[in-house]
MMTF fields as JSON, N, C-alpha, C and O atoms, coordinates in Angstrom:
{
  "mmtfVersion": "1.0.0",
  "mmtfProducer": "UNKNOWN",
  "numBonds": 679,
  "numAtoms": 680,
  "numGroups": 170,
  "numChains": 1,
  "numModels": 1,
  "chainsPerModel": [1],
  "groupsPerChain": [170],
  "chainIdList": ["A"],
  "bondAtomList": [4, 2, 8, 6, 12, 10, 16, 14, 20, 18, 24, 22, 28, 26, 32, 30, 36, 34, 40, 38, 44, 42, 48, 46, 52, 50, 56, 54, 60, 58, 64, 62, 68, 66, 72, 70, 76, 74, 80, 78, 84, 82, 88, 86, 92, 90, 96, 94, 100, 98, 104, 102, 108, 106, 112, 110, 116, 114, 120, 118, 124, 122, 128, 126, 132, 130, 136, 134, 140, 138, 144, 142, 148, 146, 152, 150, 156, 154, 160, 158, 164, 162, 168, 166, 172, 170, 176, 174, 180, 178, 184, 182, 188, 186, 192, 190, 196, 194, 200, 198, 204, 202, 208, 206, 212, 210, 216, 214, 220, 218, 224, 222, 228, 226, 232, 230, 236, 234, 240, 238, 244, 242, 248, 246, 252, 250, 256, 254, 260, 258, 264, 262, 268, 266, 272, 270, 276, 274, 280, 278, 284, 282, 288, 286, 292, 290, 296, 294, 300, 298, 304, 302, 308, 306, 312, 310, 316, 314, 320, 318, 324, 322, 328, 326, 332, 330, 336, 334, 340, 338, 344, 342, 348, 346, 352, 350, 356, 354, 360, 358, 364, 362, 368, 366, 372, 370, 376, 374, 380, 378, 384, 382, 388, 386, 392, 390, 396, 394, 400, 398, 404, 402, 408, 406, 412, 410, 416, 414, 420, 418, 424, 422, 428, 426, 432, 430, 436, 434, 440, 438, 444, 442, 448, 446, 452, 450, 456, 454, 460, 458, 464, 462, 468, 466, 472, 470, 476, 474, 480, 478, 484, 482, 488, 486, 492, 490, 496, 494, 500, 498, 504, 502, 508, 506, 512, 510, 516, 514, 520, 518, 524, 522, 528, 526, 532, 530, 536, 534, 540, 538, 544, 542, 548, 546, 552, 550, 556, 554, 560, 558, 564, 562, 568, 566, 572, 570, 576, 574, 580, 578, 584, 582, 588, 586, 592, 590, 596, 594, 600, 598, 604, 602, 608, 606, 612, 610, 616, 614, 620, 618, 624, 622, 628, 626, 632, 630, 636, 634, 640, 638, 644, 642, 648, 646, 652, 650, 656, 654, 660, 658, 664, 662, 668, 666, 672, 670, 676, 674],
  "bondOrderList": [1, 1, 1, 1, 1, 1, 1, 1, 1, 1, 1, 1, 1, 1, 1, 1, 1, 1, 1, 1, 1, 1, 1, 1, 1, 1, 1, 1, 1, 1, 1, 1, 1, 1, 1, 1, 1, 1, 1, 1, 1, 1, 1, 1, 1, 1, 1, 1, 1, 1, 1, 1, 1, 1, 1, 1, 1, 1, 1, 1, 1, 1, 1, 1, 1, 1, 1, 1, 1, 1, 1, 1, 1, 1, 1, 1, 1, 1, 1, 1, 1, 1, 1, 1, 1, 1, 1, 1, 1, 1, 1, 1, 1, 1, 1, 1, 1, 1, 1, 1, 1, 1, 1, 1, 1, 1, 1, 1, 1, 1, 1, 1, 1, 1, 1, 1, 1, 1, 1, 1, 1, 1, 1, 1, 1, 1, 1, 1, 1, 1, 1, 1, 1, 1, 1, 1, 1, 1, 1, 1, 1, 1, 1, 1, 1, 1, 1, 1, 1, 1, 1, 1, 1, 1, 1, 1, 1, 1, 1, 1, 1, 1, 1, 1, 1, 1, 1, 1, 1],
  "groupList": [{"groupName": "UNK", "atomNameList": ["N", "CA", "C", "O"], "elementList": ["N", "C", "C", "O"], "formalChargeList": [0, 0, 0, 0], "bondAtomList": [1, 0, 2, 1, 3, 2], "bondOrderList": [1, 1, 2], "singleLetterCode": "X", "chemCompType": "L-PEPTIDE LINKING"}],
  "groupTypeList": [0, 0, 0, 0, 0, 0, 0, 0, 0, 0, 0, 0, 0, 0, 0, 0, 0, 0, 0, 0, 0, 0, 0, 0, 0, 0, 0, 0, 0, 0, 0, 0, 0, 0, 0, 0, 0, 0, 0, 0, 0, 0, 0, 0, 0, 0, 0, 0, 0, 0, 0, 0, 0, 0, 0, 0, 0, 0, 0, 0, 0, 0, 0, 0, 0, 0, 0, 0, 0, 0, 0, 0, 0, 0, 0, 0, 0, 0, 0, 0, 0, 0, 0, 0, 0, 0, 0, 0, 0, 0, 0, 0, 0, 0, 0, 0, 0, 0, 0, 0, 0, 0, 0, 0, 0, 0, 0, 0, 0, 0, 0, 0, 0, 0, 0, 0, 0, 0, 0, 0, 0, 0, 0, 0, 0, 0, 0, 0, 0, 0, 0, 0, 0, 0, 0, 0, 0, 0, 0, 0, 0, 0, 0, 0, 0, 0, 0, 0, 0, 0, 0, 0, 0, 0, 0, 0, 0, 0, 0, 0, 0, 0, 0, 0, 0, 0, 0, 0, 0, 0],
  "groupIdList": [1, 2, 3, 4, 5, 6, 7, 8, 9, 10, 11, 12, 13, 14, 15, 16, 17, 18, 19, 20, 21, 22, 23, 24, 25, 26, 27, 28, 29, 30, 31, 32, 33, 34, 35, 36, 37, 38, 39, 40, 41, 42, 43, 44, 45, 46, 47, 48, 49, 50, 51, 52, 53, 54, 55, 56, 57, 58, 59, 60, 61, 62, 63, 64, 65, 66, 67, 68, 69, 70, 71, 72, 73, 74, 75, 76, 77, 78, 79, 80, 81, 82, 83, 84, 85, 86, 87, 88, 89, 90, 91, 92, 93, 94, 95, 96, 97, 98, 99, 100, 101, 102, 103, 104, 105, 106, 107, 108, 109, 110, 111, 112, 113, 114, 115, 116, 117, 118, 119, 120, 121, 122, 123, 124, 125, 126, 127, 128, 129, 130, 131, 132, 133, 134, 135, 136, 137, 138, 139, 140, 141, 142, 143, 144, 145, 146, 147, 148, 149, 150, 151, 152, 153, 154, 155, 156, 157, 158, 159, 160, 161, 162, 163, 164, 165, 166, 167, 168, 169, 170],
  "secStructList": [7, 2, 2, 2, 2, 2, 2, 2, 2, 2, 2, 2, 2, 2, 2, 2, 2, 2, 2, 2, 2, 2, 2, 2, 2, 2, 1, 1, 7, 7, 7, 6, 6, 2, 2, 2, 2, 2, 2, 2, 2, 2, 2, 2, 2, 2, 2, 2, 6, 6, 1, 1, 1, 1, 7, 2, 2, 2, 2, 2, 2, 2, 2, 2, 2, 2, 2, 2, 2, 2, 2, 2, 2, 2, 2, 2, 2, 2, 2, 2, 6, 6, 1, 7, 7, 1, 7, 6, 2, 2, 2, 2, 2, 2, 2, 2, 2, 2, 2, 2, 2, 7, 6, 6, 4, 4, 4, 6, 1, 2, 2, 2, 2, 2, 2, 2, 2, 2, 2, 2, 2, 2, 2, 2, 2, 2, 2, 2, 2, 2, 2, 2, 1, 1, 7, 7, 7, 4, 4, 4, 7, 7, 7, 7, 1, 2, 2, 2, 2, 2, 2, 2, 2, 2, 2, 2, 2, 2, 2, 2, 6, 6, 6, 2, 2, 2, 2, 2, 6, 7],
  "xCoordList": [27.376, 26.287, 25.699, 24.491, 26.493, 26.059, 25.32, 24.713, 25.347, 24.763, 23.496, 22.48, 23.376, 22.082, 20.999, 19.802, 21.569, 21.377, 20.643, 19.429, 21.444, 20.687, 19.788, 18.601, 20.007, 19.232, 17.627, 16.638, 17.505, 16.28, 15.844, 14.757, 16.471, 15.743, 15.173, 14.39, 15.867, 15.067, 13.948, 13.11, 14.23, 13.266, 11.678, 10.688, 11.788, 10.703, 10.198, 9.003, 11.27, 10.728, 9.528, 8.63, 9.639, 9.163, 7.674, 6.684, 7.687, 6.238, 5.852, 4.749, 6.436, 5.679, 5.335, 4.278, 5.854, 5.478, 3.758, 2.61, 4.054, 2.847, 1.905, 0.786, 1.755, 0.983, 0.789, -0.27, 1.192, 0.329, -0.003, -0.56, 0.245, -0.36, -2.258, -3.22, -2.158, -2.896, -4.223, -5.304, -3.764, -4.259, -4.755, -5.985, -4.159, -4.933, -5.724, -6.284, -5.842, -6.958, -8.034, -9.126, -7.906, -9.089, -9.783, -10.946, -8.704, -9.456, -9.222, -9.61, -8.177, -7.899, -6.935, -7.39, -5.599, -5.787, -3.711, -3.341, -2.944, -1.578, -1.449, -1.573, -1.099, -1.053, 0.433, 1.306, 0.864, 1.722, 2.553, 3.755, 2.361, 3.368, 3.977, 5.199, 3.154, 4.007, 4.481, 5.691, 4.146, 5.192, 6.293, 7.215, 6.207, 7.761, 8.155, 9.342, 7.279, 8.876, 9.276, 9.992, 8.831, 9.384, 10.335, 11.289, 10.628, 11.502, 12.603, 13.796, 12.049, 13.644, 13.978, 15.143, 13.32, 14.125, 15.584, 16.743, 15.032, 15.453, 16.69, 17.78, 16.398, 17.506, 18.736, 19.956, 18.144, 18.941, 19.874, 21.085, 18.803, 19.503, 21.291, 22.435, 20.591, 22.245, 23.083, 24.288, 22.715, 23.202, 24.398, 25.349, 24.102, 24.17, 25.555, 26.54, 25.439, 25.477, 26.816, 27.414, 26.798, 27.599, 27.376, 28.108, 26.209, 26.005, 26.77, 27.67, 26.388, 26.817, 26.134, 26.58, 24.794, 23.778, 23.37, 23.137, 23.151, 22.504, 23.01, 22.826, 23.835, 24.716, 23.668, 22.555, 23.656, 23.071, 22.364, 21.205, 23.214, 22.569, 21.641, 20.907, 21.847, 21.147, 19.799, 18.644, 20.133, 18.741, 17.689, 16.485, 18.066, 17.665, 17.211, 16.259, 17.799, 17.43, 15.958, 14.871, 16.124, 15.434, 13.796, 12.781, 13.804, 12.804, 12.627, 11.409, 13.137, 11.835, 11.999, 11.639, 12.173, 11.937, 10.572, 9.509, 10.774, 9.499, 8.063, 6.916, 8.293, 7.289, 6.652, 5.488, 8.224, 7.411, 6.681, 5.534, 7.062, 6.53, 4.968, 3.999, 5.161, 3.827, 2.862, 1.815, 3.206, 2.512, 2.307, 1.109, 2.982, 2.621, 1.516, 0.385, 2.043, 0.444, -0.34, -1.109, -0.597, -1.68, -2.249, -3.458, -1.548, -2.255, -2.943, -3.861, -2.206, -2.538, -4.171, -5.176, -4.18, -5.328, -6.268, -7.274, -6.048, -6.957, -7.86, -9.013, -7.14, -7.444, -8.022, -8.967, -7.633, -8.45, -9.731, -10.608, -9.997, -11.316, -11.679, -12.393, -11.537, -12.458, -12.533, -13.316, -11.588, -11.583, -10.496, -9.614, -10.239, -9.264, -8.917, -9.716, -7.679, -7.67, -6.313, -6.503, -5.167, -4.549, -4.011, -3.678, -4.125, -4.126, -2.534, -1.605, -2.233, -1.171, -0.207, 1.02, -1.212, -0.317, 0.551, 1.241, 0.524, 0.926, 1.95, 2.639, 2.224, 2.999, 4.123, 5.104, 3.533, 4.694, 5.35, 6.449, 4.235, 5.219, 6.013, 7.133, 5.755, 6.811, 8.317, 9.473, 7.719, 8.989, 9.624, 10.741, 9.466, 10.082, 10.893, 11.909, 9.904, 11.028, 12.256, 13.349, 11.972, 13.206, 14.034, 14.747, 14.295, 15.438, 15.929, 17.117, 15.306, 15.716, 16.401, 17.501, 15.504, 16.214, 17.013, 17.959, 16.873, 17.605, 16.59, 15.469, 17.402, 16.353, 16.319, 15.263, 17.716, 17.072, 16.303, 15.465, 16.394, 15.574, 14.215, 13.395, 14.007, 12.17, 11.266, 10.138, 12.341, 10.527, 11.07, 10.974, 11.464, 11.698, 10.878, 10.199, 10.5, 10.1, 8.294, 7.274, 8.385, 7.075, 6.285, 5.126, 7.215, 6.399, 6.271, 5.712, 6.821, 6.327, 5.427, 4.709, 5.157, 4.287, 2.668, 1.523, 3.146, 1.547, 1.401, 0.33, 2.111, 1.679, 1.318, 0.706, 1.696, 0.639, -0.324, -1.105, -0.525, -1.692, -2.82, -4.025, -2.021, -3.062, -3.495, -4.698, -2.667, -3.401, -4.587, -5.768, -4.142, -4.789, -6.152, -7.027, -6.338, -7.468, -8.088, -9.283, -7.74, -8.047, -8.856, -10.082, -7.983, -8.304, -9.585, -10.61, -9.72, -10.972, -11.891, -12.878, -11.807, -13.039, -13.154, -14.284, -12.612, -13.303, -13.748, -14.375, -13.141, -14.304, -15.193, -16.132, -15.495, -16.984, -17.643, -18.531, -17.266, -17.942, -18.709, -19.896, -17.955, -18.975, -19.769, -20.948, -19.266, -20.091, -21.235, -21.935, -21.303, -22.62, -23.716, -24.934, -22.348, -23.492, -23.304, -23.464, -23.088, -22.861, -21.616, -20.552, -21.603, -20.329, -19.971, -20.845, -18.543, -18.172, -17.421, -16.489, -17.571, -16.637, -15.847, -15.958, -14.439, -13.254, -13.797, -13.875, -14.189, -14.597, -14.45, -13.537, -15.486, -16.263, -15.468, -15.919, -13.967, -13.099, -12.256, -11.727, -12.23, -11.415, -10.757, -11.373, -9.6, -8.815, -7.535, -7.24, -6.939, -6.192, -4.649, -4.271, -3.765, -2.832, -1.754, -1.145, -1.502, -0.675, 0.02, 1.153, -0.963, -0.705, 0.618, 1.744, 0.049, 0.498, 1.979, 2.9, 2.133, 3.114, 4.291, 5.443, 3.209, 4.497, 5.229, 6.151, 4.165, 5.312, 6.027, 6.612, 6.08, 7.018, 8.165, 9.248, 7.754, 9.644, 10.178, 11.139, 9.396, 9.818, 10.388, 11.589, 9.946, 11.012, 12.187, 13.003, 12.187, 12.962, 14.542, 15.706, 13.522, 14.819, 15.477, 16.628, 14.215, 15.3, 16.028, 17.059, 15.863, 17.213, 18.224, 19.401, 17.817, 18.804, 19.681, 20.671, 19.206, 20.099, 20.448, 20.762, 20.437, 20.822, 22.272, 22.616, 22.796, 24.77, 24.559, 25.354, 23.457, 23.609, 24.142, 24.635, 23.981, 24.641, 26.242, 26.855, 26.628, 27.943, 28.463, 29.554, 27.673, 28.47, 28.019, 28.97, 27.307, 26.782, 28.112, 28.424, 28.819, 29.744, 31.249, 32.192, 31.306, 32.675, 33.154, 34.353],
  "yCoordList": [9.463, 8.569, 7.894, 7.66, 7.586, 7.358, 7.551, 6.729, 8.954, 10.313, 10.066, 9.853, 10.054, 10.719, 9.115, 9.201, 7.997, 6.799, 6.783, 6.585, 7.009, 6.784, 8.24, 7.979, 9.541, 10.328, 9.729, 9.923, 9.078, 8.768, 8.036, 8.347, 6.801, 5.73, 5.886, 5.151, 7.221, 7.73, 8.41, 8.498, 8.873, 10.121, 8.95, 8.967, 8.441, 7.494, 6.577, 6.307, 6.08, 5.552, 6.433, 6.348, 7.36, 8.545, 8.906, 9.381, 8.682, 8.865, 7.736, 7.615, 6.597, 5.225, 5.433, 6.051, 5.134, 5.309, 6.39, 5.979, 7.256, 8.382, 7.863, 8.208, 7.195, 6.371, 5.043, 4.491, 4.665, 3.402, 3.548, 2.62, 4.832, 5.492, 5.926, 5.834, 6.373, 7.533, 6.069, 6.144, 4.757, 4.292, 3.522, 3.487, 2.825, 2.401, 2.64, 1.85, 4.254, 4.688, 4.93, 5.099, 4.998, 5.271, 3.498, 3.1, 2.913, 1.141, -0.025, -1.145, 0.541, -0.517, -1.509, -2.621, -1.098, -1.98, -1.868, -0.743, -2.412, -2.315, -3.088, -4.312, -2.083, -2.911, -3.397, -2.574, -4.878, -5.668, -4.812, -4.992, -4.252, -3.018, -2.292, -2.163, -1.628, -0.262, -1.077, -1.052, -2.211, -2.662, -3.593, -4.175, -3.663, -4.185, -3.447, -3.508, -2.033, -1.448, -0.34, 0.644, -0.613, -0.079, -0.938, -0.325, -2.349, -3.561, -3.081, -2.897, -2.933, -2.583, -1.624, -1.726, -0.348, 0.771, 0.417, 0.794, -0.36, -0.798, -1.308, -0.912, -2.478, -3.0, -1.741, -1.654, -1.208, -0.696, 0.449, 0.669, 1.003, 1.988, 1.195, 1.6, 0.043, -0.991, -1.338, -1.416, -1.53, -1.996, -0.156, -0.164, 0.784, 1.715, 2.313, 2.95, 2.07, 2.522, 1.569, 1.646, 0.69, -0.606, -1.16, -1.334, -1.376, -2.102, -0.986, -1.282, -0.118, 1.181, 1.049, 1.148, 0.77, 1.184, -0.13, -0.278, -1.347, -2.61, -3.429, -3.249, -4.587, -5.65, -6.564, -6.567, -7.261, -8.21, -8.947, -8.728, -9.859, -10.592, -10.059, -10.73, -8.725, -8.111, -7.512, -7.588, -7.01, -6.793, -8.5, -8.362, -9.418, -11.03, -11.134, -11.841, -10.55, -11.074, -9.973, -10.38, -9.051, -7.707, -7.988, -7.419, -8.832, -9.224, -10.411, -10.587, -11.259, -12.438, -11.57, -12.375, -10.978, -10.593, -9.806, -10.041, -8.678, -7.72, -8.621, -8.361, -9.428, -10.204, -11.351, -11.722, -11.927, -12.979, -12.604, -13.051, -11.657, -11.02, -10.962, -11.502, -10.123, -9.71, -10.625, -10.606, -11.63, -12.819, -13.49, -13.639, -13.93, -14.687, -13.708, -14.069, -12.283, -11.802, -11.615, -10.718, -11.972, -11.647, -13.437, -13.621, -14.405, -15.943, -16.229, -16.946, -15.511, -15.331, -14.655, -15.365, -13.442, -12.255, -13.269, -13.754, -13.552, -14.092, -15.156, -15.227, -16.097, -17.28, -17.016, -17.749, -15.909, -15.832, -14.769, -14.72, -13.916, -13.126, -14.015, -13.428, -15.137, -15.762, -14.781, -14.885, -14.059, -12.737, -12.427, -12.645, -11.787, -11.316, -9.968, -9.034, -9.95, -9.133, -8.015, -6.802, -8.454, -7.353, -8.268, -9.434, -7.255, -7.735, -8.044, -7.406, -8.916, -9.73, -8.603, -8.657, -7.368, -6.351, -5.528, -4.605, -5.868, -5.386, -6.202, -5.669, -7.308, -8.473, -7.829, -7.329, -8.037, -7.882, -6.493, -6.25, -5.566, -4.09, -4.26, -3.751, -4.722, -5.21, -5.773, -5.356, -6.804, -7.371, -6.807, -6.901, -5.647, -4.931, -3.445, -2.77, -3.483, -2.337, -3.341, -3.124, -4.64, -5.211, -4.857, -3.98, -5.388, -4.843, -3.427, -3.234, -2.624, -1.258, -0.969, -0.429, -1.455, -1.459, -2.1, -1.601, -3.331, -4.442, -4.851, -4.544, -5.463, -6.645, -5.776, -5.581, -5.18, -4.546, -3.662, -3.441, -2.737, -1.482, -1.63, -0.712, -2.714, -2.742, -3.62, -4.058, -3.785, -3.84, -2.7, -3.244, -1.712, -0.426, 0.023, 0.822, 0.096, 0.491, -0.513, -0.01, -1.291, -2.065, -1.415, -1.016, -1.334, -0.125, 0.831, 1.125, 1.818, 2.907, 2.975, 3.974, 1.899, 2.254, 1.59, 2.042, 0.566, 0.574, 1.524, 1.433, 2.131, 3.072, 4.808, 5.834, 4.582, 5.697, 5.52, 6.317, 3.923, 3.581, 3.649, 3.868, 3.381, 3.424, 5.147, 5.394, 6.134, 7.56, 7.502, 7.628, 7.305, 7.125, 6.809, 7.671, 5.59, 4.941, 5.739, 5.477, 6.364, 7.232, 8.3, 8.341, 9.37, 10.315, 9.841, 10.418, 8.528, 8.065, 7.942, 8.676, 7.352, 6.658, 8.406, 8.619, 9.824, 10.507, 11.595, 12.514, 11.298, 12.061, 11.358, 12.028, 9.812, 9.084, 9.775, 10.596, 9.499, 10.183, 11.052, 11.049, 11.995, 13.865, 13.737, 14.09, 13.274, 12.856, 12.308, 12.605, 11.476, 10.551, 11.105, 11.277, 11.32, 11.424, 10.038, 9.89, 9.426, 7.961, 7.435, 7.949, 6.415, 5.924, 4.849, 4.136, 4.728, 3.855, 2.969, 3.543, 1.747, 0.451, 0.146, -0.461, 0.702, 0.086, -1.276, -1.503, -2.223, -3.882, -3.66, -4.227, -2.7, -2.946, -1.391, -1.01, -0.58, -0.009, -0.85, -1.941, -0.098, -0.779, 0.365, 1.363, 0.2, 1.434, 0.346, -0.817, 1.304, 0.244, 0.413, 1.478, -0.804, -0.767, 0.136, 0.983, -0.008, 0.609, 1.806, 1.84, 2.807, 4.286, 4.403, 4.899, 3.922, 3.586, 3.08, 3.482, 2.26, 1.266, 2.204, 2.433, 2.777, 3.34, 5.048, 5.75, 5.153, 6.441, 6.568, 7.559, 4.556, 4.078, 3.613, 3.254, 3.656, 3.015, 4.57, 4.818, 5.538, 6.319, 7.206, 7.173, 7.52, 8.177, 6.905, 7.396, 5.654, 4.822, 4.683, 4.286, 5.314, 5.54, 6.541, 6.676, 7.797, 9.651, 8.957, 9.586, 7.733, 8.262, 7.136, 7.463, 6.002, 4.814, 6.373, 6.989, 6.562, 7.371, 8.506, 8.941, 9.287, 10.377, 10.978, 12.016, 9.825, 10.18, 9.82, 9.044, 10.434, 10.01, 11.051, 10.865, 12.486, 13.652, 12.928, 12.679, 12.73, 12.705, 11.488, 11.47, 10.325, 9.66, 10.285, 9.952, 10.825, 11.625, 12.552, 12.826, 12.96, 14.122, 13.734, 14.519, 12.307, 12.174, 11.199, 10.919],
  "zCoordList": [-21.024, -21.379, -20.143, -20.096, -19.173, -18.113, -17.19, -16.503, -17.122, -16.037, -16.93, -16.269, -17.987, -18.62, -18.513, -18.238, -18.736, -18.443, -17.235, -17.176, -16.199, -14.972, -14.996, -14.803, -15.16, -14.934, -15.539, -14.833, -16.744, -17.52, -16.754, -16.268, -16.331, -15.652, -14.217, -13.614, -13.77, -12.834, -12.522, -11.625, -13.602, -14.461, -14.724, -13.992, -15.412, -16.107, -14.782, -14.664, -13.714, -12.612, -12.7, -13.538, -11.644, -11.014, -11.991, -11.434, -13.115, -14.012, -14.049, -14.582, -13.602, -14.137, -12.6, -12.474, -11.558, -10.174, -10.223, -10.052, -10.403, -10.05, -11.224, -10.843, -12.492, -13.219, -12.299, -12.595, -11.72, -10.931, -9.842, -9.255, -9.185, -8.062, -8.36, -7.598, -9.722, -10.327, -10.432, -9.848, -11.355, -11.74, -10.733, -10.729, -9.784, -8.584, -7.709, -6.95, -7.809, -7.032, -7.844, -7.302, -9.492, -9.856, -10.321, -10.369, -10.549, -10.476, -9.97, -10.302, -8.67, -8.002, -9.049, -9.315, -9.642, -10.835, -10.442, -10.777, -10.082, -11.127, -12.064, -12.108, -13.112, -14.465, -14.6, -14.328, -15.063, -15.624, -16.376, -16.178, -16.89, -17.843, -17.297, -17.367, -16.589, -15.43, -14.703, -14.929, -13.528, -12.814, -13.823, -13.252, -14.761, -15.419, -15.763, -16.082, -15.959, -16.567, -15.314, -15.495, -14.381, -12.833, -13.042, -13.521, -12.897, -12.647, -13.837, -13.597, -15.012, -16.21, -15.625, -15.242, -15.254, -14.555, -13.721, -13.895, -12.879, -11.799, -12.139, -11.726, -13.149, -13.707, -14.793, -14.653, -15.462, -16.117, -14.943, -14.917, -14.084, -13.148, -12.435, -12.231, -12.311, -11.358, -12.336, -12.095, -13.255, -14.68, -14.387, -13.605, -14.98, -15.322, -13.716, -14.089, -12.474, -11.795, -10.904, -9.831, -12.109, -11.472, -10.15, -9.176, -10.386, -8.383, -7.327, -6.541, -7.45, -6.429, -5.047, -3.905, -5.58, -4.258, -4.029, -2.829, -4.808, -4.06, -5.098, -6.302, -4.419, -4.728, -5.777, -5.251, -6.951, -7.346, -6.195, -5.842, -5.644, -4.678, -3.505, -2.779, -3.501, -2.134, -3.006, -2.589, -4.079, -5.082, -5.345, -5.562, -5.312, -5.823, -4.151, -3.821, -3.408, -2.048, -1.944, -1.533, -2.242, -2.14, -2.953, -2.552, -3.979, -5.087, -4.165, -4.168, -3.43, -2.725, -1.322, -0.463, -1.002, 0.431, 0.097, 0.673, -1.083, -0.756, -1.506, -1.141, -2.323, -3.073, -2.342, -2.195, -1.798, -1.085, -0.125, -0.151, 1.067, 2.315, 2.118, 2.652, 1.176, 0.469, 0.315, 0.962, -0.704, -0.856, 0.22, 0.462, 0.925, 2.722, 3.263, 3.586, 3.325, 4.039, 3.033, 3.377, 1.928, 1.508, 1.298, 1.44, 1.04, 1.105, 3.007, 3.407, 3.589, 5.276, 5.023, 4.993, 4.885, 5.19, 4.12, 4.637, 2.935, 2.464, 2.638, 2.213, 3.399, 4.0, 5.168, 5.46, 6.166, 7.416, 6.939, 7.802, 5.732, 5.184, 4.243, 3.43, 3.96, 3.12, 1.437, 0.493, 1.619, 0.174, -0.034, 0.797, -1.287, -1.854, -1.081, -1.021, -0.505, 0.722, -0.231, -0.144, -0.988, -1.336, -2.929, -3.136, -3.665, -4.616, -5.353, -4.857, -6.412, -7.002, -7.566, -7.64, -8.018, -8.423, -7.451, -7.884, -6.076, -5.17, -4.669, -3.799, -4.97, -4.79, -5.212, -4.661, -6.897, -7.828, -7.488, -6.989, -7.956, -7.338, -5.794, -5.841, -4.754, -4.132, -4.516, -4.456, -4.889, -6.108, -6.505, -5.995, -7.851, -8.115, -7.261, -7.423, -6.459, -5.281, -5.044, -5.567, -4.089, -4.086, -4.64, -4.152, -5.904, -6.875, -6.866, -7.128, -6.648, -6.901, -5.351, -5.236, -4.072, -2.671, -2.222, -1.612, -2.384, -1.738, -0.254, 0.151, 0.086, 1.057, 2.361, 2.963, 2.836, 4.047, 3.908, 4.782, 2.502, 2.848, 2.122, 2.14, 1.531, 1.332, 2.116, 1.89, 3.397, 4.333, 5.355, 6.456, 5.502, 5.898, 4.796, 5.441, 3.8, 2.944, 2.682, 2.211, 2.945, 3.401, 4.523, 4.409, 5.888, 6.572, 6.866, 7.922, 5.902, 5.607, 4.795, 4.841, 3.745, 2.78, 3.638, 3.596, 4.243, 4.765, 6.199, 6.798, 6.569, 7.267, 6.239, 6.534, 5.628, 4.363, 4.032, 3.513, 4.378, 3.661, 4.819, 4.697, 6.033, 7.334, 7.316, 7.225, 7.39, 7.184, 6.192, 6.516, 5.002, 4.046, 4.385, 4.469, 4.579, 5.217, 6.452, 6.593, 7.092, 8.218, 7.407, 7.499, 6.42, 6.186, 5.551, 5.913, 4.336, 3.743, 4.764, 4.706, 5.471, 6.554, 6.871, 6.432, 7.401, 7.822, 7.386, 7.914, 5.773, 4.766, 4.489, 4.057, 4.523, 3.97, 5.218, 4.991, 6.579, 7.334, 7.328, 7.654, 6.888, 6.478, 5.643, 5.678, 4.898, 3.771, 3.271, 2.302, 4.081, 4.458, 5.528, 5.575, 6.525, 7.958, 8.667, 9.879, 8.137, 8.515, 9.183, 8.839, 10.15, 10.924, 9.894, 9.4, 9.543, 8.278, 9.184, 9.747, 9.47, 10.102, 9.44, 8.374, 10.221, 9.461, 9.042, 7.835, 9.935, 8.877, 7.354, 6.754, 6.59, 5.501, 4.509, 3.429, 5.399, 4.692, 3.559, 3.773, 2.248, 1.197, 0.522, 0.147, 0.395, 0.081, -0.782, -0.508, -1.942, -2.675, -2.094, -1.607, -2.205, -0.934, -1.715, -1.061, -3.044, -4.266, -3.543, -3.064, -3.583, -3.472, -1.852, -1.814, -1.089, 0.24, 0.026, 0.737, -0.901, -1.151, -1.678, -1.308, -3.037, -3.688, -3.17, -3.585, -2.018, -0.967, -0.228, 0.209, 0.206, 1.17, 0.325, 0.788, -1.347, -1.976, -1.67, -0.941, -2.345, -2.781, -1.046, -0.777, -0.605, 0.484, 1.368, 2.148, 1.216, 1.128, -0.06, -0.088, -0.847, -2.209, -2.346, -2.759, -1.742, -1.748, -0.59, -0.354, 0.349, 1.829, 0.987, 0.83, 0.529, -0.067, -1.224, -0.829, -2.136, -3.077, -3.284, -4.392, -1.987, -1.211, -1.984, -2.549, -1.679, -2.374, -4.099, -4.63, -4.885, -5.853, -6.695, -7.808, -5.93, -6.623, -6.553, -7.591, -5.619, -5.964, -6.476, -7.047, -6.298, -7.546, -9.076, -9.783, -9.71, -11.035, -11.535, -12.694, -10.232, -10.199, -10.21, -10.299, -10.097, -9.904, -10.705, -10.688]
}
C-alpha cells in the first residue's frame, strides 16, 4: 500500500506540475488548486515515506525559505518597478516545493529554475525578434516566472529522490 501511495503522489505531482506549467504560459495564472494540491502531494508523499528524504522541520524550514525568498524579491522588484513584477502564485508554488525539498535544496532549486527562466526569456526575446523584424528590450520582456520555476523543482527532485528505487524495493 505504500509503494503504490507514494508511486500516485508522484505520479499526480508530475500532471499537476505540467498543468501549471501549461496554464501559466497560456495566462500567466497559478491557480490555488494546483498549487495545493502540489503541497498535499508533498505532504502525503513524507507522510507515506516516513520522513526518508526531508525531515518535518527541514520541510517547515523548506516552505519559509522558498516562499519567503520569493516574497522578499518580489516586495523588493516591486517596489523598485513601481509594478507587479512576479506574481503571488509563484510565491506560493515556491512554498510548496519547500515542503517537498527542504530548505537546502529549494534555492538550489530557485536557481535553477530562474535560470530556465533566463533561457527561456532569451529564446522569447529571439523569436519576437524574427518575428517582428523588430529589436525587443529586455526592459519591456514579460515572460511568466512558473514554467522556469517548475523545471528547477523538478530536476532538483529527480537528483533529491534519486535513491527512491531502492527505498520502493526494500
Amino acid at each position: 500500500m505504500t509503494t503504490i501511495t507514494i508511486t500516485l503522489s508522484l505520479v499526480a505531482t508530475i500532471f499537476i506540475l505540467i498543468k501549471l506549467c501549461i496554464i501559466d504560459l497560456k495566462i500567466r495564472l497559478l491557480p490555488n488548486v494546483y498549487v495545493a494540491a502540489f503541497f498535499v502531494c508533498g505532504l502525503i508523499f513524507h507522510t507515506a515515506t516516513n520522513s526518508t528524504f526531508t525531515t518535518p522541520m527541514n520541510a517547515s524550514f523548506g516552505i519559509i525559505g522558498g516562499g519567503g525568498m520569493l516574497l522578499a524579491i518580489r516586495q523588493i522588484a516591486n517596489y523598485f518597478y513601481q509594478r507587479d513584477t512576479l506574481g503571488l502564485g509563484d510565491v506560493k508554488l515556491l512554498g510548496a516545493a519547500g515542503l517537498w525539498l527542504g530548505a537546502s535544496d529549494i534555492f538550489l532549486a530557485i536557481s535553477l529554475g530562474a535560470f530556465a527562466g533566463l533561457i527561456h526569456g532569451a529564446v522569447y526575446k529571439l523569436y519576437m525578434q524574427r518575428k517582428t523584424g523588430e529589436p525587443l528590450p529586455l526592459s519591456t520582456l514579460s515572460i511568466p516566472a512558473g514554467p522556469g520555476f517548475i523545471i528547477g523543482i523538478v530536476i532538483e527532485g529527480i537528483i533529491k529522490f534519486q535513491s527512491l528505487s531502492i527505498f520502493l524495493t526494500s
